[in-house]
Coordinates of C-alpha atoms in Angstrom, one line a residue:
Chain A
X1 CA -0.3 0.0 -0.2
X2 CA 3.2 1.8 0.1
X3 CA 4.0 4.4 -2.6
X4 CA 6.9 5.3 -4.7
X5 CA 7.5 9.6 -3.6
X6 CA 10.3 11.3 -6.4
X7 CA 12.9 13.5 -4.2
X8 CA 15.3 15.9 -6.7
X9 CA 17.9 18.1 -5.0
X10 CA 17.9 21.7 -6.3
X11 CA 20.3 24.7 -5.6
X12 CA 18.5 27.7 -4.2
X13 CA 18.4 29.7 -7.8
X14 CA 16.2 30.7 -10.3
X15 CA 15.9 28.3 -13.1
X16 CA 16.0 25.0 -10.8
X17 CA 12.3 23.8 -10.7
X18 CA 11.9 24.6 -14.9
X19 CA 14.9 22.0 -16.0
X20 CA 12.9 19.3 -13.5
X21 CA 9.5 20.2 -14.4
X22 CA 10.8 20.0 -19.0
X23 CA 12.4 16.7 -18.2
X24 CA 8.8 14.8 -16.8
X25 CA 6.9 16.5 -19.4
X26 CA 9.3 15.2 -22.3
X27 CA 8.7 11.7 -20.8
X28 CA 5.3 12.5 -20.7
X29 CA 4.9 11.8 -16.7
X30 CA 2.4 13.3 -14.6
X31 CA 2.6 15.2 -11.0
X32 CA 0.0 14.6 -9.1
X33 CA 1.1 16.1 -5.9
X34 CA 4.7 17.9 -5.2
X35 CA 5.9 19.5 -2.1
X36 CA 9.1 21.8 -1.9
X37 CA 11.3 21.8 1.2
X38 CA 13.3 24.7 1.2
X39 CA 16.2 25.8 3.7
X40 CA 19.1 28.3 3.5
X41 CA 20.9 26.8 1.4
X42 CA 19.0 24.0 -1.0
X43 CA 15.8 23.4 -1.6
X44 CA 14.1 19.1 -1.8
X45 CA 11.1 18.6 -4.5
X46 CA 9.3 15.4 -3.4
X47 CA 6.8 15.0 -6.1
X48 CA 4.1 11.6 -7.1
X49 CA 3.7 10.8 -10.4
X50 CA 2.1 8.6 -12.2
X51 CA 4.7 6.5 -13.1
X52 CA 8.0 6.5 -10.8
X53 CA 10.2 4.3 -12.4
X54 CA 10.1 6.4 -16.3
X55 CA 9.9 9.7 -14.0
X56 CA 13.0 8.7 -12.6
X57 CA 14.8 7.7 -15.6
X58 CA 13.9 10.8 -17.1
X59 CA 14.8 13.3 -14.5
X60 CA 18.8 11.1 -13.8
X61 CA 19.0 11.9 -18.2
X62 CA 18.5 15.4 -17.1
X63 CA 21.6 15.0 -14.7
X64 CA 19.2 15.4 -11.9
X65 CA 20.0 13.7 -8.8
X66 CA 16.6 12.0 -7.6
X67 CA 15.9 9.5 -4.4
X68 CA 12.9 7.1 -4.7
X69 CA 11.3 6.7 -0.7
X70 CA 8.7 4.8 0.3
X71 CA 5.8 6.7 1.6
X72 CA 2.2 6.5 2.9
X73 CA -1.1 8.2 1.5
X74 CA -3.4 8.3 4.0
X75 CA -7.7 9.4 3.9
X76 CA -8.5 12.2 6.2
X77 CA -12.1 13.6 6.7
X78 CA -11.6 16.9 5.3
X79 CA -13.0 19.1 7.8
X80 CA -12.2 20.8 10.7
X81 CA -10.6 18.8 13.1
X82 CA -10.1 16.1 10.1
X83 CA -6.1 16.3 10.7
X84 CA -6.0 16.8 14.2
X85 CA -7.8 13.5 14.0
X86 CA -5.4 11.4 11.6
X87 CA -2.2 13.2 13.6
X88 CA -3.8 11.8 17.1
X89 CA -3.6 8.2 15.8
X90 CA 0.2 8.3 15.0
X91 CA 0.8 9.9 18.1
X92 CA -1.1 7.2 20.0
X93 CA 0.9 4.4 17.6
X94 CA 4.1 6.2 18.7
X95 CA 4.7 6.7 15.3
X96 CA 7.6 9.7 13.9
X97 CA 6.7 11.9 11.2
X98 CA 9.7 12.6 8.9
X99 CA 7.6 14.9 7.5
X100 CA 4.0 15.4 5.1
X101 CA 1.9 17.4 2.7
X102 CA -1.9 17.6 0.9
X103 CA -3.1 16.1 -2.2
X104 CA -5.2 19.0 -3.9
X105 CA -7.6 16.8 -4.8
X106 CA -10.0 14.1 -2.6
X107 CA -13.3 12.5 -2.5
X108 CA -16.9 12.0 -0.5
X109 CA -15.6 14.9 2.0
X110 CA -12.2 13.5 2.4
X111 CA -8.8 14.6 1.7
X112 CA -5.5 12.2 0.7
X113 CA -2.2 13.6 3.2
X114 CA 0.9 12.3 1.9
X115 CA 3.3 10.9 5.5
X116 CA 6.9 10.2 5.3
X117 CA 7.4 7.6 8.0
X118 CA 10.3 6.1 8.9
X119 CA 9.6 3.4 9.3
X120 CA 6.3 2.9 6.8
X121 CA 5.3 -1.0 6.7
X122 CA 5.2 -1.2 10.2
X123 CA 3.7 2.5 10.5
X124 CA 0.9 1.2 8.1
X125 CA 0.3 -1.6 9.5
X126 CA -0.3 -0.6 12.3
X127 CA -2.9 2.8 11.3
X128 CA -5.1 -0.1 9.1
X129 CA -5.4 -1.7 12.6
X130 CA -7.1 1.8 13.8
X131 CA -8.9 2.0 10.3
X132 CA -7.2 5.0 9.0
X133 CA -7.5 4.0 5.1
X134 CA -4.3 4.0 3.4
X135 CA -4.1 4.8 -0.4
X136 CA -2.8 2.9 -3.0
X137 CA -1.3 3.5 -5.8
X138 CA -3.7 2.4 -9.0
X139 CA -6.8 4.0 -6.9
X140 CA -4.4 7.2 -6.0
X141 CA -4.1 7.3 -9.9
X142 CA -7.8 6.7 -10.4
X143 CA -8.4 9.4 -8.2
X144 CA -6.5 12.0 -10.0
X145 CA -8.8 11.3 -13.2
X146 CA -6.2 8.7 -14.5
X147 CA -4.0 12.2 -15.8
Chain B
X1 CA 58.6 59.4 29.7
X2 CA 57.7 60.1 26.7
X3 CA 53.7 61.7 25.6
X4 CA 51.6 60.7 23.4
X5 CA 51.9 62.4 20.6
X6 CA 55.7 61.4 19.6
X7 CA 55.1 58.1 20.3
X8 CA 52.4 58.3 17.6
X9 CA 54.5 60.5 15.7
X10 CA 57.3 57.3 16.0
X11 CA 59.6 60.0 16.6
X12 CA 62.9 59.2 19.3
X13 CA 64.1 56.5 17.1
X14 CA 67.3 56.8 15.8
X15 CA 69.5 54.4 12.9
X16 CA 70.0 50.8 13.6
X17 CA 73.1 49.3 13.3
X18 CA 72.0 46.6 12.1
X19 CA 70.7 48.9 8.8
X20 CA 73.9 49.3 7.4
X21 CA 73.9 46.6 4.6
X22 CA 70.3 48.6 3.0
X23 CA 72.5 51.9 2.5
X24 CA 75.4 50.2 1.0
X25 CA 76.5 51.6 -2.3
X26 CA 76.0 48.7 -4.7
X27 CA 79.4 47.8 -5.8
X28 CA 79.7 47.2 -2.2
X29 CA 76.8 45.4 -1.9
X30 CA 77.4 43.2 -4.7
X31 CA 80.7 42.1 -3.4
X32 CA 78.7 41.5 -0.4
X33 CA 76.7 39.1 -2.0
X34 CA 79.5 37.6 -4.2
X35 CA 81.5 36.7 -1.5
X36 CA 78.5 34.9 0.4
X37 CA 77.1 33.2 -2.7
X38 CA 80.7 31.3 -2.9
X39 CA 80.6 30.0 0.7
X40 CA 77.0 29.5 0.8
X41 CA 77.4 27.5 -2.2
X42 CA 80.3 24.9 -1.0
X43 CA 78.0 24.6 1.9
X44 CA 75.3 23.4 -0.6
X45 CA 77.3 21.3 -2.6
X46 CA 79.9 19.8 -0.2
X47 CA 77.1 18.4 2.8
X48 CA 73.9 17.8 0.7
X49 CA 73.2 15.2 -1.0
X50 CA 70.4 16.3 -3.7
X51 CA 72.3 20.4 -4.6
X52 CA 75.7 17.9 -5.5
X53 CA 74.0 16.0 -7.7
X54 CA 71.4 18.3 -9.1
X55 CA 75.1 21.1 -10.0
X56 CA 76.8 17.7 -11.1
X57 CA 73.9 17.7 -13.9
X58 CA 74.7 20.9 -14.3
X59 CA 78.5 20.3 -14.8
X60 CA 79.2 23.1 -11.7
X61 CA 81.2 22.8 -9.2
X62 CA 81.9 25.8 -6.2
X63 CA 84.8 26.8 -8.3
X64 CA 82.0 28.4 -11.2
X65 CA 80.6 30.9 -8.8
X66 CA 82.8 34.2 -9.4
X67 CA 80.1 36.7 -8.9
X68 CA 76.6 37.4 -7.8
X69 CA 75.2 37.1 -11.5
X70 CA 76.6 32.9 -11.8
X71 CA 73.5 32.3 -9.7
X72 CA 71.6 31.8 -12.4
X73 CA 74.2 28.6 -12.5
X74 CA 72.5 26.8 -9.8
X75 CA 69.7 24.4 -10.1
X76 CA 66.6 25.3 -8.7
X77 CA 64.8 24.2 -5.7
X78 CA 61.5 23.4 -5.1
X79 CA 59.1 22.6 -2.3
X80 CA 58.8 19.2 -2.9
X81 CA 62.4 18.7 -2.8
X82 CA 62.4 19.3 1.2
X83 CA 59.5 17.3 1.4
X84 CA 60.9 14.4 -0.6
X85 CA 63.8 14.7 2.0
X86 CA 62.3 15.3 5.2
X87 CA 63.2 15.6 7.9
X88 CA 66.5 15.9 7.9
X89 CA 68.0 15.8 4.2
X90 CA 68.7 19.1 3.2
X91 CA 70.7 19.8 6.6
X92 CA 74.3 21.1 5.7
X93 CA 75.4 21.0 9.2
X94 CA 76.1 18.5 11.5
X95 CA 73.3 18.3 14.6
X96 CA 75.2 19.5 16.9
X97 CA 75.6 23.2 15.3
X98 CA 72.1 23.2 14.8
X99 CA 70.0 24.7 17.6
X100 CA 66.7 25.5 16.3
X101 CA 63.9 23.3 13.5
X102 CA 60.7 25.1 12.3
X103 CA 58.0 23.0 10.7
X104 CA 55.2 24.3 8.0
X105 CA 51.7 24.5 9.5
X106 CA 50.7 21.5 7.1
X107 CA 48.5 19.2 8.7
X108 CA 48.4 17.2 6.3
X109 CA 50.9 14.4 4.9
X110 CA 54.6 15.7 6.3
X111 CA 55.7 18.7 6.8
X112 CA 58.1 20.6 5.5
X113 CA 61.5 20.9 8.1
X114 CA 63.6 23.8 8.1
X115 CA 66.8 24.3 10.6
X116 CA 68.9 26.9 12.1
X117 CA 73.0 27.0 13.4
X118 CA 73.5 29.9 15.9
X119 CA 74.4 32.1 13.6
X120 CA 71.2 31.2 11.2
X121 CA 69.4 32.7 14.2
X122 CA 71.5 36.3 14.3
X123 CA 71.0 36.7 10.4
X124 CA 66.9 36.0 11.0
X125 CA 66.9 38.0 14.1
X126 CA 69.4 40.8 12.6
X127 CA 66.7 40.5 9.5
X128 CA 64.1 41.5 11.8
X129 CA 65.5 44.6 13.2
X130 CA 66.1 45.6 10.0
X131 CA 62.3 45.0 9.3
X132 CA 61.5 46.5 12.5
X133 CA 64.1 49.7 11.8
X134 CA 62.2 50.0 8.3
X135 CA 58.6 50.5 10.0
X136 CA 60.4 53.3 12.4
X137 CA 60.2 51.2 15.6
X138 CA 62.9 51.2 17.6
X139 CA 64.5 50.5 21.5
X140 CA 61.8 51.8 23.8
X141 CA 58.7 50.3 22.1
X142 CA 56.5 47.9 23.5
X143 CA 55.6 44.5 21.0
X144 CA 52.4 42.6 20.9
X145 CA 53.4 39.7 19.2
X146 CA 50.1 38.1 17.9
X147 CA 52.0 35.1 16.0
X148 CA 52.0 31.7 16.3
X149 CA 54.7 30.7 19.0
X150 CA 55.5 27.3 18.0
X151 CA 56.5 25.2 15.1
X152 CA 55.6 28.0 12.7
X153 CA 58.3 31.0 12.1
X154 CA 56.2 33.7 12.7
X155 CA 56.5 34.1 16.0
X156 CA 60.1 33.1 17.6
X157 CA 60.7 35.4 14.4
X158 CA 59.2 38.2 15.4
X159 CA 59.7 37.8 18.9
X160 CA 63.8 37.3 18.1
X161 CA 63.7 40.6 16.0
X162 CA 62.0 42.4 18.8
X163 CA 64.0 41.3 21.8
X164 CA 67.8 42.5 19.0
X165 CA 65.6 45.4 18.1
X166 CA 66.2 46.1 21.9
X167 CA 62.6 46.5 21.6
X168 CA 60.2 44.7 24.8
X169 CA 58.2 41.8 23.1
X170 CA 54.8 40.7 25.0
X171 CA 54.5 36.8 23.7
X172 CA 50.7 36.7 23.3
X173 CA 50.7 34.3 20.8
X174 CA 47.1 34.5 18.8
X175 CA 44.3 34.1 19.5
X176 CA 41.7 36.0 23.0
X177 CA 41.2 38.6 21.4
X178 CA 40.0 40.3 24.4
X179 CA 42.6 40.1 25.9
X180 CA 44.6 40.9 22.9
X181 CA 42.8 44.5 23.4
X182 CA 42.7 44.8 27.6
X183 CA 47.0 44.4 27.1
X184 CA 47.4 46.7 24.3
X185 CA 45.4 49.3 26.2
X186 CA 47.0 48.4 29.8
X187 CA 50.6 47.8 28.5
X188 CA 50.5 51.1 25.8
X189 CA 51.8 48.5 22.9
X190 CA 53.0 51.0 20.9
X191 CA 53.6 48.1 17.7
X192 CA 51.6 44.6 16.8
X193 CA 52.5 41.8 15.0
X194 CA 49.8 39.7 13.5
X195 CA 47.9 38.9 10.4
X196 CA 45.9 41.6 8.5
X197 CA 42.8 40.0 8.6
X198 CA 43.9 39.0 12.3
X199 CA 43.8 42.6 13.2
X200 CA 40.8 44.1 11.5
X201 CA 38.9 41.2 13.8
X202 CA 40.9 42.9 16.9
X203 CA 39.3 46.4 15.8
X204 CA 36.1 45.5 15.0
X205 CA 35.9 43.7 18.5
X206 CA 37.8 46.6 20.6
X207 CA 35.1 49.2 18.7
X208 CA 32.4 46.4 19.9
X209 CA 34.2 46.7 23.5
X210 CA 34.0 50.8 23.1
X211 CA 38.1 50.7 23.0
X212 CA 39.1 53.3 20.3
X213 CA 42.7 52.2 19.5
X214 CA 43.4 56.3 18.1
X215 CA 43.5 56.6 22.0
X216 CA 46.0 54.2 22.6
X217 CA 50.3 54.9 22.1
X218 CA 49.7 51.9 19.1
X219 CA 51.2 52.8 15.9
X220 CA 52.3 50.4 14.5
X221 CA 50.8 46.8 12.5
X222 CA 53.7 44.5 11.3
X223 CA 51.8 42.3 8.8
X224 CA 52.1 39.3 7.0
X225 CA 51.6 35.4 6.8
X226 CA 49.0 36.3 4.4
X227 CA 48.4 38.1 0.7
X228 CA 46.5 41.9 1.7
X229 CA 45.6 44.6 -0.4
X230 CA 46.3 48.8 -0.1
X231 CA 42.3 48.7 0.5
X232 CA 43.0 47.1 3.4
X233 CA 45.5 49.1 4.5
X234 CA 43.7 51.9 4.2
X235 CA 40.5 50.0 6.7
X236 CA 42.8 49.4 8.9
X237 CA 44.9 52.9 9.0
X238 CA 41.3 54.8 8.7
X239 CA 39.8 52.3 11.7
X240 CA 43.2 52.7 13.8
X241 CA 44.9 55.5 12.6
X242 CA 47.9 53.6 13.0
X243 CA 50.4 52.4 10.5
X244 CA 49.9 49.5 8.8
X245 CA 52.8 47.6 7.3
X246 CA 53.4 44.6 5.1
X247 CA 56.4 41.7 5.9
X248 CA 57.1 39.2 3.5
X249 CA 58.7 35.9 4.3
X250 CA 58.5 32.0 4.4
X251 CA 60.0 29.6 6.9
X252 CA 62.2 28.1 3.5
X253 CA 64.1 31.5 3.1
X254 CA 64.2 31.5 7.5
X255 CA 60.6 33.2 8.0
X256 CA 59.6 36.7 8.0
X257 CA 62.3 39.0 7.6
X258 CA 62.8 38.7 4.2
X259 CA 61.5 41.9 3.4
X260 CA 59.7 44.4 4.1
X261 CA 57.8 48.0 3.4
X262 CA 59.6 50.9 4.8
X263 CA 57.7 54.1 5.7
X264 CA 57.2 54.8 1.9
X265 CA 54.4 51.9 2.1
X266 CA 55.5 51.8 -2.2
X267 CA 57.4 48.3 -2.6
X268 CA 59.0 45.5 0.3
X269 CA 62.9 45.9 0.4
X270 CA 64.6 42.5 0.2
X271 CA 67.1 42.1 2.6
X272 CA 69.2 40.9 -0.5
X273 CA 72.7 40.5 1.1
X274 CA 71.5 38.0 2.6
X275 CA 68.6 36.5 0.4
X276 CA 69.2 37.2 -3.5
X277 CA 65.7 37.5 -5.8
X278 CA 65.4 37.2 -8.9
X279 CA 62.3 37.3 -11.0
X280 CA 61.3 34.5 -13.2
X281 CA 59.3 33.2 -15.8
X282 CA 57.0 30.3 -13.7
X283 CA 56.6 28.3 -16.8
X284 CA 59.9 28.3 -18.2
X285 CA 62.3 29.2 -15.1
X286 CA 63.9 32.1 -18.0
X287 CA 65.1 34.9 -16.6
X288 CA 62.5 38.1 -16.8
X289 CA 63.4 41.2 -18.4
X290 CA 63.9 43.8 -15.6
X291 CA 60.9 45.4 -13.9
X292 CA 58.8 42.9 -15.6
X293 CA 56.1 40.8 -12.9
X294 CA 57.1 36.7 -12.9
X295 CA 58.1 34.7 -9.9
X296 CA 60.3 35.3 -7.2
X297 CA 63.3 32.9 -6.7
X298 CA 65.4 33.5 -3.7
X299 CA 68.8 32.0 -2.6
X300 CA 69.6 32.5 0.9
X301 CA 73.4 33.9 1.2
X302 CA 73.8 32.9 4.9
X303 CA 72.1 30.3 5.5
X304 CA 74.9 27.8 7.3
X305 CA 72.1 24.6 8.3
X306 CA 69.7 25.0 5.3
X307 CA 71.2 26.5 2.6
X308 CA 68.1 27.2 -0.2
X309 CA 69.8 27.6 -3.8
X310 CA 67.4 29.2 -6.1
X311 CA 63.8 27.9 -4.3
X312 CA 60.7 28.9 -6.2
X313 CA 58.5 30.4 -4.1
X314 CA 55.6 30.7 -6.4
X315 CA 54.8 34.2 -5.3
X316 CA 53.8 36.4 -8.0
X317 CA 55.3 39.9 -8.2
X318 CA 58.4 42.5 -10.0
X319 CA 61.2 44.2 -8.6
X320 CA 61.5 47.6 -9.1
X321 CA 63.5 49.6 -10.9
X322 CA 63.8 52.3 -9.3
X323 CA 65.3 53.7 -5.7
X324 CA 63.2 54.0 -3.2
X325 CA 62.9 57.8 -1.4
X326 CA 64.1 56.6 2.0
X327 CA 67.5 56.7 1.0
X328 CA 67.8 52.1 1.5
X329 CA 69.9 50.6 -1.4
X330 CA 67.9 47.4 -1.6
X331 CA 65.8 47.2 -3.6
X332 CA 61.9 46.2 -3.2
X333 CA 59.9 44.0 -4.4
X334 CA 55.8 44.7 -5.2
X335 CA 54.1 43.6 -2.6
X336 CA 52.9 39.7 -3.3
X337 CA 49.1 39.7 -4.9
X338 CA 49.2 36.0 -5.7
X339 CA 51.0 32.4 -6.3
X340 CA 51.6 30.8 -9.4
X341 CA 50.9 27.2 -8.0
X342 CA 47.5 26.3 -6.0
X343 CA 48.2 26.7 -2.6
X344 CA 46.0 29.5 -1.3
X345 CA 46.2 31.4 2.0
X346 CA 43.2 32.1 4.4
X347 CA 43.8 33.6 7.6
X348 CA 47.5 33.2 7.5
X349 CA 47.2 29.3 7.1
X350 CA 48.4 28.2 4.2
X351 CA 46.3 25.4 2.0
X352 CA 46.3 23.3 -0.8
X353 CA 43.3 21.8 -2.6
X354 CA 44.8 18.1 -2.3
X355 CA 43.9 18.7 1.5
X356 CA 40.2 20.0 1.0
X357 CA 39.6 16.9 -1.1
X358 CA 41.2 14.6 1.3
X359 CA 38.8 16.0 4.1
X360 CA 36.1 15.3 1.8
X361 CA 36.5 12.2 0.8
X362 CA 37.5 11.5 4.9
X363 CA 33.0 11.9 5.0
X364 CA 32.1 10.6 1.9
X365 CA 34.2 8.8 -0.9
X366 CA 31.8 9.2 -3.4
X367 CA 31.9 13.0 -3.3
X368 CA 34.8 13.8 -5.9
X369 CA 33.4 17.1 -7.5
X370 CA 34.5 20.4 -5.2
X371 CA 35.6 23.7 -5.7
X372 CA 36.8 26.1 -3.4
X373 CA 36.1 29.5 -3.6
X374 CA 37.4 32.4 -1.7
X375 CA 36.0 35.7 -0.8
X376 CA 36.9 38.7 1.8
X377 CA 33.7 40.1 3.8
X378 CA 35.1 43.5 6.1
X379 CA 38.2 42.3 5.5
X380 CA 38.1 38.3 6.7
X381 CA 39.0 36.0 4.7
X382 CA 36.4 33.6 3.4
X383 CA 36.0 29.9 2.5
X384 CA 32.8 28.1 0.9
X385 CA 33.5 24.8 -0.1
X386 CA 31.3 23.7 -2.6
X387 CA 30.4 20.3 -3.3
X388 CA 28.6 18.1 -5.7
X389 CA 25.2 16.3 -4.4
X390 CA 25.3 12.7 -5.4
X391 CA 22.6 9.8 -5.9
X392 CA 24.8 8.1 -3.2
X393 CA 24.6 10.9 -0.5
X394 CA 21.2 12.3 -1.2
X395 CA 18.5 12.1 0.4
X396 CA 14.5 13.2 0.4
X397 CA 15.1 14.4 4.4
X398 CA 16.4 17.3 5.1
X399 CA 18.2 16.9 8.3
X400 CA 20.1 14.2 6.4
X401 CA 21.7 16.4 4.1
X402 CA 22.3 19.7 6.6
X403 CA 23.9 16.4 8.5
X404 CA 26.3 15.5 5.6
X405 CA 26.7 19.6 5.5
X406 CA 27.8 19.7 9.4
X407 CA 29.9 16.3 9.1
X408 CA 31.9 17.6 5.6
X409 CA 32.1 20.9 7.6
X410 CA 33.6 19.5 10.7
X411 CA 36.0 17.4 8.7
X412 CA 37.3 20.1 6.9
X413 CA 38.2 22.5 9.9
X414 CA 39.7 19.1 11.8
X415 CA 42.5 18.8 8.7
X416 CA 42.8 22.7 7.9
X417 CA 42.5 24.3 11.2
X418 CA 40.3 26.4 9.6
X419 CA 36.6 26.6 9.3
X420 CA 35.3 26.7 5.9
X421 CA 31.8 26.9 4.8
X422 CA 30.0 23.5 3.0
X423 CA 27.4 24.7 -0.1
X424 CA 26.1 21.2 -1.1
X425 CA 25.2 21.9 -4.7
X426 CA 23.4 20.7 -8.1
X427 CA 25.5 17.7 -10.2
X428 CA 27.9 18.9 -13.4
X429 CA 27.5 22.8 -11.9
X430 CA 31.2 22.9 -10.5
X431 CA 32.9 23.9 -13.9
X432 CA 35.1 21.6 -15.9
X433 CA 37.8 22.6 -18.1
X434 CA 40.2 19.9 -19.9
X435 CA 38.2 17.1 -17.7
X436 CA 39.5 18.9 -14.7
X437 CA 37.8 21.1 -12.6
X438 CA 39.2 24.4 -11.6
X439 CA 39.4 24.0 -8.2
X440 CA 40.2 27.5 -6.7
X441 CA 37.9 30.5 -7.2
X442 CA 39.2 33.6 -5.2
X443 CA 37.6 36.4 -5.3
X444 CA 39.5 38.3 -2.7
X445 CA 40.3 41.5 -4.1
X446 CA 44.1 41.5 -4.4

């Protein structure tokens, strides 16, 4: 049920994102969501794409440094308190969050969040035991409208 | 007791007897140089296997040296010769005549070792006296010697010179800036010896502490061990009201005191009766035209423990053809702004790019692409090492990358003894020329 996320190293200077976006465009790989972490000196672009292997190859061909990591997509209620609820469950399960970000789309009053856990398999098992809906890649791709 | 105004003006001193050779008529200076060259070439040839072999290869013997101009018949000596003959292979005197050794600041690999007989120490102290005299210093001066004491030649060189001048020497060594400022004030210091960048740091700290150097008796700074500029001199002089003087030296030749600016502050006089200068084309080794820029090559005419024949300093300069307004006959070189090899000097420390490489590889064996950027901010040298990120070390976690940066910075500091910023950059962004990266970008204004 885990997903592959691609990460890219970016220097903090103008025009850096364009190259990566261009590479994915040429390969016909769609970006489902993304998040950018930046520090004073560098940035890390994190992407969930329609075909991560193809995306990784395309980015590497453009001389990008790419890392593929396992993340979990969790469904949460799209209402006030929805985030607090899932974070409460995660905390009760004793799971550490490295970082998280959101999808732009959801369904039936539900939103989808991406979580990077240290031990993703263990975390998914614990969360499923608490009836949290963990979304797989196929489902996610359909949700995004099959783009 | 002299009053502040006369101390500031540097009056009350006079001619120091040690400075006599500075004023020798040209013919007499050349005679002295010839006489000394003959003696030192014999010393080198008779006692050092390397020199004998090199001279034999060139078909030269000490008997071929008839005048100082014959220096060009001699083989060149390089820094690598010192390393290859580590530790004592170039010593020309028996150990019971050698009273002191010093060694380079190189912290990786083998340092370069230099040696002195008692006579050599006197030559050195004497040269430092002549340097101090050039700056208008004299007996009665109180010298704060903030050069590092130890294997580095700076500390002890200035110390012995100061004592021989008849001045009072405070052997405070480097570091502990607050204490430096306190001592400077409380001990009525009139001259300070340190690197120019460290003195700027002292000035900035003094301002923070509410101490105005203008109000102190301090009047001269003896600044060396790293390249610096006219604009830096202007800054120092404006901020402190002292005269900032350049000093030149290198341990292979003797240490500080090979050359010094006079009060005209227009080039550095070389004490050429002991250290004979040539300017050569750094590529070919051929002599340059008078006044032309090239690499400074020095021959020690007096040093018995470890003579240096035509030592390639890698310092780029020229010899001024005109005589100086101060009346000294000994020639001047332009202040050193750059070097012909890839070594650079930052905050008084000699750094080779290979040391940076070693430090980086010690952390992560898969990060071969790096570049060193040297910059100067508010007069202080800064070093940044840019390292290309590779897939092996890249992580999607900010924490992991920052951890890597810190580890690299620590390794650099451990290896070089100075702090360097580490910046991770994207792959293939460091310029490569003919497959080889340009390792050092020096943006300091020279």
